């Protein structure tokens, strides 16, 4: 099943290489999407792909960045991909 996940991380997530680390971790999985800083100081990660692969990517990101984020929110839905690759938005 194809899914789309939107994860928003809160904590010390901007100015610490969070987006670049997310991009590096995500390369280990077959996902599309993006990572970007939001104006409120959080970081948004969008991941699309096969449900199990998206969940594994989210868990790997959580683990790698565990010293930076305090809390996160996640919205996971069925849906076809909107992105053709993965990008870091500035």
PDB file of C-alpha atoms in Angstrom:
ATOM      1  CA  UNK A   1       0.000   0.000   0.000  1.00  0.00           C
ATOM      2  CA  UNK A   2       1.290   3.451  -0.931  1.00  0.00           C
ATOM      3  CA  UNK A   3       1.272   6.025   1.876  1.00  0.00           C
ATOM      4  CA  UNK A   4       2.282   9.589   2.570  1.00  0.00           C
ATOM      5  CA  UNK A   5       3.636  10.621   5.970  1.00  0.00           C
ATOM      6  CA  UNK A   6       4.034  14.150   7.289  1.00  0.00           C
ATOM      7  CA  UNK A   7       6.242  14.296  10.378  1.00  0.00           C
ATOM      8  CA  UNK A   8       6.947  17.552  12.227  1.00  0.00           C
ATOM      9  CA  UNK A   9       9.843  17.577  14.691  1.00  0.00           C
ATOM     10  CA  UNK A  10      10.076  20.072  17.538  1.00  0.00           C
ATOM     11  CA  UNK A  11      13.140  20.765  19.678  1.00  0.00           C
ATOM     12  CA  UNK A  12      16.668  21.808  18.746  1.00  0.00           C
ATOM     13  CA  UNK A  13      16.100  20.950  15.103  1.00  0.00           C
ATOM     14  CA  UNK A  14      17.157  24.039  13.165  1.00  0.00           C
ATOM     15  CA  UNK A  15      20.766  25.093  12.658  1.00  0.00           C
ATOM     16  CA  UNK A  16      22.160  21.681  13.640  1.00  0.00           C
ATOM     17  CA  UNK A  17      22.266  19.877  10.275  1.00  0.00           C
ATOM     18  CA  UNK A  18      18.920  18.182  10.869  1.00  0.00           C
ATOM     19  CA  UNK A  19      17.728  18.444   7.253  1.00  0.00           C
ATOM     20  CA  UNK A  20      20.994  17.115   5.842  1.00  0.00           C
ATOM     21  CA  UNK A  21      21.009  14.206   8.287  1.00  0.00           C
ATOM     22  CA  UNK A  22      17.412  13.347   7.390  1.00  0.00           C
ATOM     23  CA  UNK A  23      18.369  13.351   3.721  1.00  0.00           C
ATOM     24  CA  UNK A  24      21.342  11.045   4.390  1.00  0.00           C
ATOM     25  CA  UNK A  25      19.238   8.572   6.379  1.00  0.00           C
ATOM     26  CA  UNK A  26      16.466   8.650   3.807  1.00  0.00           C
ATOM     27  CA  UNK A  27      18.909   7.519   1.073  1.00  0.00           C
ATOM     28  CA  UNK A  28      18.870   4.065   2.663  1.00  0.00           C
ATOM     29  CA  UNK A  29      15.187   3.687   1.764  1.00  0.00           C
ATOM     30  CA  UNK A  30      13.027   3.899  -1.348  1.00  0.00           C
ATOM     31  CA  UNK A  31      11.009   7.004  -0.540  1.00  0.00           C
ATOM     32  CA  UNK A  32      10.233  10.316  -2.163  1.00  0.00           C
ATOM     33  CA  UNK A  33       9.401  13.579  -0.403  1.00  0.00           C
ATOM     34  CA  UNK A  34      11.110  16.533   1.196  1.00  0.00           C
ATOM     35  CA  UNK A  35      12.506  18.008   4.387  1.00  0.00           C
ATOM     36  CA  UNK A  36      12.216  21.681   5.279  1.00  0.00           C
ATOM     37  CA  UNK A  37      12.483  24.160   8.118  1.00  0.00           C
ATOM     38  CA  UNK A  38       9.202  25.774   9.099  1.00  0.00           C
ATOM     39  CA  UNK A  39       8.856  29.351  10.329  1.00  0.00           C
ATOM     40  CA  UNK A  40       7.815  28.250  13.819  1.00  0.00           C
ATOM     41  CA  UNK A  41      11.229  26.604  14.422  1.00  0.00           C
ATOM     42  CA  UNK A  42      10.153  23.046  13.631  1.00  0.00           C
ATOM     43  CA  UNK A  43      11.260  20.761  10.811  1.00  0.00           C
ATOM     44  CA  UNK A  44       8.785  19.063   8.469  1.00  0.00           C
ATOM     45  CA  UNK A  45       9.572  15.747   6.788  1.00  0.00           C
ATOM     46  CA  UNK A  46       7.335  14.390   4.034  1.00  0.00           C
ATOM     47  CA  UNK A  47       7.880  10.753   3.040  1.00  0.00           C
ATOM     48  CA  UNK A  48       6.012   8.831   0.364  1.00  0.00           C
ATOM     49  CA  UNK A  49       6.222   5.222  -0.727  1.00  0.00           C
ATOM     50  CA  UNK A  50       5.333   1.707   0.342  1.00  0.00           C
ATOM     51  CA  UNK A  51       3.983   1.775   3.902  1.00  0.00           C
ATOM     52  CA  UNK A  52       6.587  -0.515   5.469  1.00  0.00           C
ATOM     53  CA  UNK A  53       9.450   1.359   3.813  1.00  0.00           C
ATOM     54  CA  UNK A  54       8.081   4.729   4.991  1.00  0.00           C
ATOM     55  CA  UNK A  55       7.725   3.435   8.547  1.00  0.00           C
ATOM     56  CA  UNK A  56      11.275   2.059   8.520  1.00  0.00           C
ATOM     57  CA  UNK A  57      12.617   5.389   7.224  1.00  0.00           C
ATOM     58  CA  UNK A  58      10.738   7.309   9.934  1.00  0.00           C
ATOM     59  CA  UNK A  59      12.132   5.020  12.647  1.00  0.00           C
ATOM     60  CA  UNK A  60      15.671   5.435  11.306  1.00  0.00           C
ATOM     61  CA  UNK A  61      15.309   9.232  11.230  1.00  0.00           C
ATOM     62  CA  UNK A  62      13.926   9.220  14.777  1.00  0.00           C
ATOM     63  CA  UNK A  63      16.872   7.154  15.990  1.00  0.00           C
ATOM     64  CA  UNK A  64      19.579   9.152  14.198  1.00  0.00           C
ATOM     65  CA  UNK A  65      18.205  12.524  15.339  1.00  0.00           C
ATOM     66  CA  UNK A  66      17.045  11.492  18.843  1.00  0.00           C
ATOM     67  CA  UNK A  67      19.350  13.961  20.581  1.00  0.00           C
ATOM     68  CA  UNK A  68      17.741  16.920  18.821  1.00  0.00           C
ATOM     69  CA  UNK A  69      13.989  16.467  18.818  1.00  0.00           C
ATOM     70  CA  UNK A  70      11.819  16.599  21.925  1.00  0.00           C
ATOM     71  CA  UNK A  71       8.463  15.823  20.388  1.00  0.00           C
ATOM     72  CA  UNK A  72       6.995  15.031  17.016  1.00  0.00           C
ATOM     73  CA  UNK A  73       3.645  14.771  15.335  1.00  0.00           C
ATOM     74  CA  UNK A  74       2.936  12.336  12.549  1.00  0.00           C
ATOM     75  CA  UNK A  75       0.136  12.078  10.011  1.00  0.00           C
ATOM     76  CA  UNK A  76       0.218   8.885   7.916  1.00  0.00           C
ATOM     77  CA  UNK A  77      -2.323   8.431   5.118  1.00  0.00           C
ATOM     78  CA  UNK A  78      -2.956   6.243   2.115  1.00  0.00           C
ATOM     79  CA  UNK A  79      -2.100   7.980  -1.109  1.00  0.00           C
ATOM     80  CA  UNK A  80      -0.124   7.973  -4.297  1.00  0.00           C
ATOM     81  CA  UNK A  81       3.207   9.840  -4.417  1.00  0.00           C
ATOM     82  CA  UNK A  82       3.284  13.530  -5.340  1.00  0.00           C
ATOM     83  CA  UNK A  83       7.096  13.828  -5.457  1.00  0.00           C
ATOM     84  CA  UNK A  84       9.437  12.336  -8.046  1.00  0.00           C
ATOM     85  CA  UNK A  85      12.499  12.437  -5.755  1.00  0.00           C
ATOM     86  CA  UNK A  86      13.623  13.714  -2.367  1.00  0.00           C
ATOM     87  CA  UNK A  87      14.684  17.305  -1.751  1.00  0.00           C
ATOM     88  CA  UNK A  88      15.957  19.565   0.979  1.00  0.00           C
ATOM     89  CA  UNK A  89      13.991  22.800   0.908  1.00  0.00           C
ATOM     90  CA  UNK A  90      15.795  25.897   2.108  1.00  0.00           C
TER      91      UNK A  90
END
